[in-house]
Short mmCIF file of C-alpha atoms and ligand atoms in Angstrom, two decimals:
data_model
loop_
_atom_site.label_atom_id
_atom_site.label_comp_id
_atom_site.label_asym_id
_atom_site.label_seq_id
_atom_site.Cartn_x
_atom_site.Cartn_y
_atom_site.Cartn_z
CA UNK A 248 -29.68 72.01 157.47
CA UNK A 249 -31.36 74.64 159.61
CA UNK A 250 -34.70 73.01 158.91
CA UNK A 251 -33.39 69.67 160.15
CA UNK A 252 -31.89 71.17 163.30
CA UNK A 253 -35.10 73.04 164.11
CA UNK A 254 -37.17 69.93 163.58
CA UNK A 255 -34.98 67.78 165.82
CA UNK A 256 -34.74 70.39 168.57
CA UNK A 257 -38.50 70.88 168.59
CA UNK A 258 -39.07 67.13 168.87
CA UNK A 259 -36.50 66.80 171.65
CA UNK A 260 -38.03 69.64 173.62
CA UNK A 261 -41.48 68.02 173.54
CA UNK A 262 -40.31 64.49 174.41
CA UNK A 263 -41.23 63.46 170.88
CA UNK A 264 -37.89 62.48 169.46
CA UNK A 265 -37.61 58.87 168.25
CA UNK A 266 -34.49 56.83 167.81
CA UNK A 267 -33.56 53.32 166.80
CA UNK A 268 -32.72 50.73 169.38
CA UNK A 269 -31.00 47.61 168.08
CA UNK A 270 -31.89 44.34 169.83
CA UNK A 271 -29.47 41.42 170.03
CA UNK A 272 -32.23 38.93 169.49
CA UNK A 273 -35.99 38.70 169.62
CA UNK A 274 -38.34 35.75 170.04
CA UNK A 275 -41.85 35.40 171.49
CA UNK A 276 -40.29 34.36 174.80
CA UNK A 277 -38.44 37.66 175.12
CA UNK A 278 -36.35 40.39 173.56
CA UNK A 279 -32.66 40.92 174.39
CA UNK A 280 -30.77 44.21 174.55
CA UNK A 281 -27.07 44.27 175.53
CA UNK A 282 -27.38 40.73 176.83
CA UNK A 283 -30.36 41.52 179.06
CA UNK A 284 -33.69 39.77 178.57
CA UNK A 285 -36.98 41.65 178.63
CA UNK A 286 -40.57 40.44 178.55
CA UNK A 287 -41.76 41.75 175.20
CA UNK A 288 -45.00 43.74 175.23
CA UNK A 289 -44.20 45.57 172.01
CA UNK A 290 -44.55 42.80 169.46
CA UNK A 291 -47.23 42.32 166.82
CA UNK A 292 -46.24 38.66 166.62
CA UNK A 293 -49.48 37.96 168.48
CA UNK A 294 -49.61 34.19 167.98
CA UNK A 295 -45.89 33.62 168.35
CA UNK A 296 -45.64 32.34 164.78
CA UNK A 297 -42.42 34.16 163.85
CA UNK A 298 -40.39 31.33 165.39
CA UNK A 299 -42.82 28.46 164.78
CA UNK A 300 -41.02 25.32 163.52
CA UNK A 301 -43.51 24.80 160.66
CA UNK A 302 -42.87 28.32 159.35
CA UNK A 303 -39.11 28.04 159.75
CA UNK A 304 -39.16 24.78 157.81
CA UNK A 305 -41.28 26.31 155.05
CA UNK A 306 -38.73 29.13 154.72
CA UNK A 307 -35.73 26.79 154.64
CA UNK A 308 -37.28 24.52 152.02
CA UNK A 309 -38.26 27.47 149.84
CA UNK A 310 -34.76 28.97 150.05
CA UNK A 311 -33.25 25.65 149.00
CA UNK A 312 -35.67 25.32 146.11
CA UNK A 313 -36.08 28.92 144.87
CA UNK A 314 -33.09 30.85 146.23
CA UNK A 315 -33.44 34.03 148.25
CA UNK A 316 -34.84 36.62 145.85
CA UNK A 317 -37.70 36.83 143.36
CA UNK A 318 -35.46 38.47 140.76
CA UNK A 319 -38.03 40.85 139.30
CA UNK A 320 -41.39 42.48 139.80
CA UNK A 321 -44.38 40.20 139.27
CA UNK A 322 -45.36 41.76 135.93
CA UNK A 323 -41.88 41.09 134.59
CA UNK A 324 -40.76 37.60 135.60
CA UNK A 325 -40.90 37.54 139.40
CA UNK A 326 -44.35 35.95 139.42
CA UNK A 327 -44.07 32.46 140.90
CA UNK A 328 -46.80 29.83 141.00
CA UNK A 329 -46.65 29.70 144.81
CA UNK A 330 -47.73 33.33 144.98
CA UNK A 331 -50.91 32.39 143.08
CA UNK A 332 -51.47 29.52 145.50
CA UNK A 333 -51.15 32.02 148.32
CA UNK A 334 -53.67 34.32 146.64
CA UNK A 335 -56.13 31.44 146.18
CA UNK A 336 -55.77 30.57 149.82
CA UNK A 337 -56.38 34.16 150.94
CA UNK A 338 -59.45 34.42 148.72
CA UNK A 339 -60.82 31.24 150.28
CA UNK A 340 -59.94 32.45 153.79
CA UNK A 341 -61.77 35.74 153.20
CA UNK A 342 -64.60 34.12 151.16
CA UNK A 343 -63.98 36.44 148.22
CA UNK A 344 -63.60 35.57 144.52
CA UNK A 345 -59.99 36.75 144.27
CA UNK A 346 -57.02 38.13 146.20
CA UNK A 347 -53.82 40.01 145.39
CA UNK A 348 -50.58 39.94 147.37
CA UNK A 349 -48.67 43.19 147.98
CA UNK A 350 -45.15 43.52 149.33
CA UNK A 351 -46.26 44.95 152.66
CA UNK A 352 -49.37 46.19 154.36
CA UNK A 353 -48.12 49.72 153.88
CA UNK A 354 -47.63 49.23 150.15
CA UNK A 355 -51.03 47.55 149.91
CA UNK A 356 -52.90 50.51 151.35
CA UNK A 357 -50.87 53.00 149.37
CA UNK A 358 -51.43 51.18 146.08
CA UNK A 359 -55.05 50.10 146.58
CA UNK A 360 -56.44 53.43 147.74
CA UNK A 361 -54.50 55.61 145.31
CA UNK A 362 -55.55 53.41 142.38
CA UNK A 363 -59.22 52.90 143.28
CA UNK A 364 -60.06 56.42 144.44
CA UNK A 365 -59.69 59.39 142.13
CA UNK A 366 -60.03 63.14 141.97
CA UNK A 367 -63.80 63.08 141.45
CA UNK A 368 -64.36 60.73 144.38
CA UNK A 369 -64.72 61.13 148.10
CA UNK A 370 -63.31 59.13 151.00
CA UNK A 371 -64.72 59.01 154.52
CA UNK A 372 -62.25 57.64 157.03
CA UNK A 373 -61.89 57.08 160.77
CA UNK A 374 -59.76 59.54 162.67
CA UNK A 375 -57.60 56.72 164.04
CA UNK A 376 -56.91 55.03 160.70
CA UNK A 377 -53.31 53.90 160.18
CA UNK A 378 -50.76 56.18 158.47
CA UNK A 379 -50.65 53.88 155.44
CA UNK A 380 -54.37 54.52 154.85
CA UNK A 381 -53.90 58.27 155.23
CA UNK A 382 -50.96 58.23 152.81
CA UNK A 383 -53.02 56.28 150.28
CA UNK A 384 -55.83 58.80 150.59
CA UNK A 385 -53.51 61.77 150.15
CA UNK A 386 -51.91 60.15 147.12
CA UNK A 387 -55.33 59.46 145.56
CA UNK A 388 -56.14 63.17 145.32
CA UNK A 389 -59.72 62.40 146.43
CA UNK A 390 -61.71 64.72 148.68
CA UNK A 391 -61.46 63.38 152.21
CA UNK A 392 -63.62 63.64 155.28
CA UNK A 393 -62.46 62.34 158.62
CA UNK A 394 -65.06 61.15 161.10
CA UNK A 395 -64.53 61.07 164.87
CA UNK A 396 -63.29 57.69 166.03
CA UNK A 397 -66.07 55.09 165.72
CA UNK A 398 -68.66 57.90 165.75
CA UNK A 399 -71.38 56.63 163.41
CA UNK A 400 -73.58 59.71 163.93
CA UNK A 401 -70.75 61.91 162.75
CA UNK A 402 -70.18 59.69 159.72
CA UNK A 403 -73.92 59.73 158.93
CA UNK A 404 -73.94 63.54 159.07
CA UNK A 405 -70.92 63.82 156.78
CA UNK A 406 -72.43 61.34 154.31
CA UNK A 407 -75.76 63.16 154.32
CA UNK A 408 -74.05 66.46 153.56
CA UNK A 409 -71.28 65.44 151.16
CA UNK A 410 -72.02 62.11 149.48
CA UNK A 411 -74.16 63.34 146.58
CA UNK A 412 -71.57 65.89 145.43
CA UNK A 413 -69.25 63.11 144.29
CA UNK A 414 -69.25 60.29 141.80
CA UNK A 415 -67.94 57.41 143.87
CA UNK A 416 -67.63 57.26 147.62
CA UNK A 417 -65.52 55.07 149.85
CA UNK A 418 -65.57 54.41 153.57
CA UNK A 419 -62.23 53.18 154.91
CA UNK A 420 -61.62 51.83 158.39
CA UNK A 421 -59.45 49.46 160.35
CA UNK A 422 -61.36 46.60 161.97
CA UNK A 423 -59.02 46.53 164.99
CA UNK A 424 -57.45 49.87 165.84
CA UNK A 425 -53.79 49.46 166.60
CA UNK A 426 -53.40 52.20 169.18
CA UNK A 427 -56.73 51.94 171.04
CA UNK A 428 -57.19 48.18 170.78
CA UNK A 429 -60.89 48.50 169.98
CA UNK A 430 -62.92 47.32 166.98
CA UNK A 431 -64.83 49.25 164.36
CA UNK A 432 -68.64 49.23 164.32
CA UNK A 433 -68.94 47.04 161.31
CA UNK A 434 -72.71 46.43 161.31
CA UNK A 435 -73.41 50.17 161.33
CA UNK A 436 -70.71 50.84 158.74
CA UNK A 437 -72.35 48.31 156.42
CA UNK A 438 -75.76 49.95 156.96
CA UNK A 439 -74.36 53.39 156.14
CA UNK A 440 -72.44 52.11 153.13
CA UNK A 441 -75.68 50.68 151.75
CA UNK A 442 -77.78 53.70 152.65
CA UNK A 443 -75.42 56.11 150.87
CA UNK A 444 -74.18 53.84 148.10
CA UNK A 445 -70.51 53.74 149.09
CA UNK A 446 -67.84 51.08 148.86
CA UNK A 447 -66.46 49.82 152.16
CA UNK A 448 -62.76 49.00 152.44
CA UNK A 449 -61.50 47.50 155.71
CA UNK A 450 -57.97 46.98 157.00
CA UNK A 451 -57.71 43.77 159.02
CA UNK A 452 -53.97 44.02 159.75
CA UNK A 453 -54.42 43.47 163.50
CA UNK A 454 -57.48 41.21 163.23
CA UNK A 455 -56.33 38.56 160.78
CA UNK A 456 -55.47 35.30 162.53
CA UNK A 457 -57.22 36.37 165.71
CA UNK A 458 -60.96 37.01 165.33
CA UNK A 459 -63.68 34.86 163.82
CA UNK A 460 -64.27 31.12 164.12
CA UNK A 461 -61.83 30.44 161.26
CA UNK A 462 -59.52 33.23 162.41
CA UNK A 463 -59.95 35.30 159.27
CA UNK A 464 -60.80 38.50 161.13
CA UNK A 465 -63.51 40.77 162.50
CA UNK A 466 -65.48 40.73 159.22
CA UNK A 467 -65.88 36.98 159.59
CA UNK A 468 -66.65 37.29 163.30
CA UNK A 469 -69.48 39.72 162.51
CA UNK A 470 -70.81 37.56 159.67
CA UNK A 471 -70.36 40.35 157.11
CA UNK A 472 -67.90 38.83 154.63
CA UNK A 473 -70.32 39.30 151.78
CA UNK A 474 -71.29 42.89 152.63
CA UNK A 475 -67.77 44.30 152.98
CA UNK A 476 -66.50 45.04 149.46
CA UNK A 477 -62.75 44.91 149.96
CA UNK A 478 -60.75 43.33 152.76
CA UNK A 479 -57.13 44.32 153.14
CA UNK A 480 -54.69 42.75 155.58
CA UNK A 481 -51.09 41.94 156.39
CA UNK A 482 -48.92 38.90 157.09
CA UNK A 483 -46.69 41.02 159.31
CA UNK A 484 -48.72 40.85 162.51
CA UNK A 485 -50.38 37.65 163.79
CA UNK A 486 -48.99 35.66 160.86
CA UNK A 487 -45.48 36.40 162.09
CA UNK A 488 -44.03 37.10 158.64
CA UNK A 489 -44.20 39.88 156.05
CA UNK A 490 -46.41 41.05 153.19
CA UNK A 491 -49.87 42.50 152.54
CA UNK A 492 -52.95 41.49 150.59
CA UNK A 493 -56.36 42.50 149.34
CA UNK A 494 -59.40 40.25 148.82
CA UNK A 495 -62.46 41.16 146.75
CA UNK A 496 -63.96 40.99 143.27
CA UNK A 497 -61.91 39.62 140.38
CA UNK A 498 -62.25 42.80 138.26
CA UNK A 499 -60.83 44.90 141.09
CA UNK A 500 -57.73 42.69 141.21
CA UNK A 501 -57.42 42.81 137.38
CA UNK A 502 -57.52 46.58 137.65
CA UNK A 503 -55.00 46.85 140.50
CA UNK A 504 -52.47 44.65 138.69
CA UNK A 505 -52.53 47.35 136.00
CA UNK A 506 -52.97 50.47 138.10
CA UNK A 507 -51.56 50.07 141.63
CA UNK A 508 -48.10 51.56 141.37
CA UNK A 509 -46.79 50.07 144.63
CA UNK A 510 -47.68 46.66 143.16
CA UNK A 511 -46.27 47.28 139.69
CA UNK A 512 -42.98 49.00 140.50
CA UNK A 513 -41.57 46.81 143.24
CA UNK A 514 -39.77 43.46 143.16
CA UNK A 515 -41.95 40.50 144.14
CA UNK A 516 -41.66 39.17 147.70
CA UNK A 517 -38.87 36.64 148.27
CA UNK A 518 -40.20 33.08 147.62
CA UNK A 519 -39.42 32.04 151.20
CA UNK A 520 -41.71 34.79 152.50
CA UNK A 521 -44.53 33.55 150.27
CA UNK A 522 -43.98 29.95 151.41
CA UNK A 523 -44.00 31.05 155.05
CA UNK A 524 -47.26 32.94 154.51
CA UNK A 525 -48.86 29.82 153.06
CA UNK A 526 -47.67 27.82 156.06
CA UNK A 527 -48.96 30.54 158.40
CA UNK A 528 -52.47 30.38 156.93
CA UNK A 529 -52.36 26.59 157.41
CA UNK A 530 -51.48 27.07 161.05
CA UNK A 531 -54.32 29.54 161.64
CA UNK A 532 -56.58 26.73 160.47
CA UNK A 533 -54.89 23.95 162.44
CA UNK A 534 -54.12 25.67 165.74
CA UNK A 535 -57.21 27.69 166.74
CA UNK A 536 -56.19 27.35 170.41
CA UNK A 537 -53.56 30.02 169.85
CA UNK A 538 -56.11 32.77 169.19
CA UNK A 539 -58.40 31.52 171.97
CA UNK A 540 -55.65 31.56 174.58
CA UNK A 541 -54.41 34.95 173.36
CA UNK A 542 -57.80 36.64 173.68
CA UNK A 543 -58.38 35.14 177.14
CA UNK A 544 -54.98 36.36 178.32
CA UNK A 545 -55.59 39.87 176.97
CA UNK A 546 -58.96 40.10 178.71
CA UNK A 547 -57.41 38.83 181.93
CA UNK A 548 -54.64 41.44 181.80
CA UNK A 549 -56.98 44.32 180.93
CA UNK A 550 -59.44 43.44 183.69
CA UNK A 551 -56.69 43.14 186.29
CA UNK A 552 -55.33 46.57 185.41
CA UNK A 553 -58.84 48.02 185.44
CA UNK A 554 -59.48 46.57 188.90
CA UNK A 555 -56.32 48.30 190.12
CA UNK A 556 -57.76 51.61 188.90
CA UNK A 557 -55.72 52.05 185.72
CA UNK A 558 -57.16 53.78 182.65
CA UNK A 559 -57.03 51.01 180.07
CA UNK A 560 -58.89 50.75 176.78
CA UNK A 561 -59.76 48.22 174.14
CA UNK A 562 -61.37 44.84 173.63
CA UNK A 563 -58.65 43.00 171.74
CA UNK A 564 -55.09 41.70 172.21
CA UNK A 565 -53.93 45.35 172.32
CA UNK A 566 -54.13 46.92 175.79
CA UNK A 567 -53.28 50.65 175.93
CA UNK A 568 -52.61 52.20 179.33
CA UNK A 569 -53.60 55.85 178.86
CA UNK A 570 -51.34 58.31 180.71
CA UNK A 571 -51.98 61.61 178.91
CA UNK A 572 -48.69 63.43 179.24
CA UNK A 573 -45.79 62.55 176.90
CA UNK A 574 -43.20 62.73 179.67
CA UNK A 575 -45.30 60.55 181.96
CA UNK A 576 -45.68 57.87 179.27
CA UNK A 577 -41.90 57.90 178.82
CA UNK A 578 -41.36 57.72 182.59
CA UNK A 579 -43.61 54.66 183.03
CA UNK A 580 -42.14 52.92 180.02
CA UNK A 581 -38.64 53.64 181.36
CA UNK A 582 -39.52 52.30 184.82
CA UNK A 583 -40.91 49.15 183.25
CA UNK A 584 -37.75 48.78 181.23
CA UNK A 585 -35.70 48.89 184.45
CA UNK A 586 -37.88 46.06 185.73
CA UNK A 587 -37.33 43.91 182.65
CA UNK A 588 -40.28 44.79 180.38
CA UNK A 589 -40.23 46.11 176.86
CA UNK A 590 -43.43 48.16 176.60
CA UNK A 591 -43.25 51.26 174.45
CA UNK A 592 -44.56 54.75 175.05
CA UNK A 593 -46.75 55.89 172.17
CA UNK A 594 -46.92 59.64 171.69
CA UNK A 595 -48.36 62.14 169.23
CA UNK A 596 -48.56 62.24 166.26
CA UNK A 597 -49.17 58.48 166.40
CA UNK A 598 -51.96 59.15 168.93
CA UNK A 599 -53.96 62.35 169.61
CA UNK A 600 -52.42 65.05 171.81
CA UNK A 601 -52.83 64.56 175.57
CA UNK A 602 -53.40 60.85 174.99
CA UNK A 603 -49.86 59.53 175.31
CA UNK A 604 -49.88 55.96 176.50
CA UNK A 605 -47.92 52.81 177.12
CA UNK A 606 -49.15 50.18 174.72
CA UNK A 607 -49.15 46.53 175.75
CA UNK A 608 -49.41 43.96 173.00
CA UNK A 609 -50.39 40.65 174.50
CA UNK A 610 -49.08 37.59 172.71
CA UNK A 611 -49.83 33.87 172.95
CA UNK A 612 -46.61 33.24 174.87
CA UNK A 613 -47.48 35.55 177.80
CA UNK A 614 -48.50 33.16 180.58
CA UNK A 615 -50.83 34.15 183.44
CA UNK A 616 -47.77 34.26 185.72
CA UNK A 617 -46.02 36.74 183.44
CA UNK A 618 -49.16 38.90 183.25
CA UNK A 619 -49.72 38.82 187.04
CA UNK A 620 -46.14 39.85 187.65
CA UNK A 621 -46.42 42.61 185.04
CA UNK A 622 -49.51 44.09 186.72
CA UNK A 623 -47.77 44.24 190.06
CA UNK A 624 -44.64 45.73 188.46
CA UNK A 625 -46.77 48.38 186.72
CA UNK A 626 -48.11 49.34 190.16
CA UNK A 627 -44.50 49.68 191.37
CA UNK A 628 -43.97 52.46 188.79
CA UNK A 629 -46.05 54.62 191.16
CA UNK A 630 -44.23 53.81 194.43
C1 PLP B 157 -49.04 47.39 160.43
C2 PLP B 157 -50.18 47.97 159.70
C3 PLP B 157 -50.11 48.19 158.34
C4 PLP B 157 -48.84 48.02 157.56
O1 PLP B 157 -48.48 46.71 157.43
P1 PLP B 157 -46.95 46.33 157.15
O2 PLP B 157 -47.07 44.96 156.61
O3 PLP B 157 -46.25 46.40 158.46
O4 PLP B 157 -46.43 47.30 156.17
C5 PLP B 157 -51.24 48.64 157.69
N1 PLP B 157 -52.39 48.89 158.35
C6 PLP B 157 -52.47 48.71 159.68
C7 PLP B 157 -53.76 48.98 160.37
C8 PLP B 157 -51.38 48.25 160.39
O5 PLP B 157 -51.44 48.09 161.70
#
């Protein structure tokens, strides 16, 4: 117990302690705590699909038809036909021969990386890669080399020095970085992957549904669907639901079904979740205006803050306001909360030291009026 006490006291001292905060209700239009409504800048429900009537209906119909649980893991008897339809649809969406659904984005990364990469292999990964990627890498037992965020010279140097010492090599990156709101340098990553004979795995958790003409992600936007070997993603962000997936070659999926432990040893997703994910992919196709409006709003908000002299980053729907000090990030987020905004402070270890920030997630439902008012209320934090 001494270990626990020391840990908690250390975190408290450095303004790093986290705690849960139950909401009464949340919807794209706002989040409610103790009866009070806040404008929600903390949601990954970028397109507002979590409450979309088409997705609600898909869930209700699936519950009536299939019940609420899958009953078993997929390799036992929890494997429903609709999950295969979902996988076919993802494969088509990502222009890959095959896809595999995982129970969450976290479980996808954990299972994919630990199964594909082994002790004789090497992984090169971006410093800002998500914790689920890091955990997959650690679990794989591979040698790992971290390159500075989006620094292609650094990656080139590491590859030059280390690549030939190992059998297989992997480069793993997010396409949209969740804490900086920027994109990876995909064209250069593809060049390096080819130059050094590596496999490139990308995580499109924050990009799926938002970038590219068909909304399939940054890989599509950059015209590199064929060059990127494996595309991972999640239904838990812009698709408003839950679950993860991988798209790529058929033999890779055949292998993962037999080797990815997070896939094998977990009950299949509830049928309603699968049905909702199918409906969500339909909507991405049918309602492209959602992603267009979202990206325009995000650019509008970022530019307005920049004009007011704030240190903002990114080029996506994620707009981080960099404040540096942990206490300062908490102060600004607290002030915003008093004014009716839910925008969270993000502190180390989620972001590098001295780079604490308040992270604004823009969603489709944030109107220009809401964003204008938010900018002026952010300024009031400094009165
Ligand atoms: C959210 C996220 C995940 C995990 O997805 P879940 O479905 O929430 O488990 C994985 N990778 C990245 C980059 C993410 O942002």
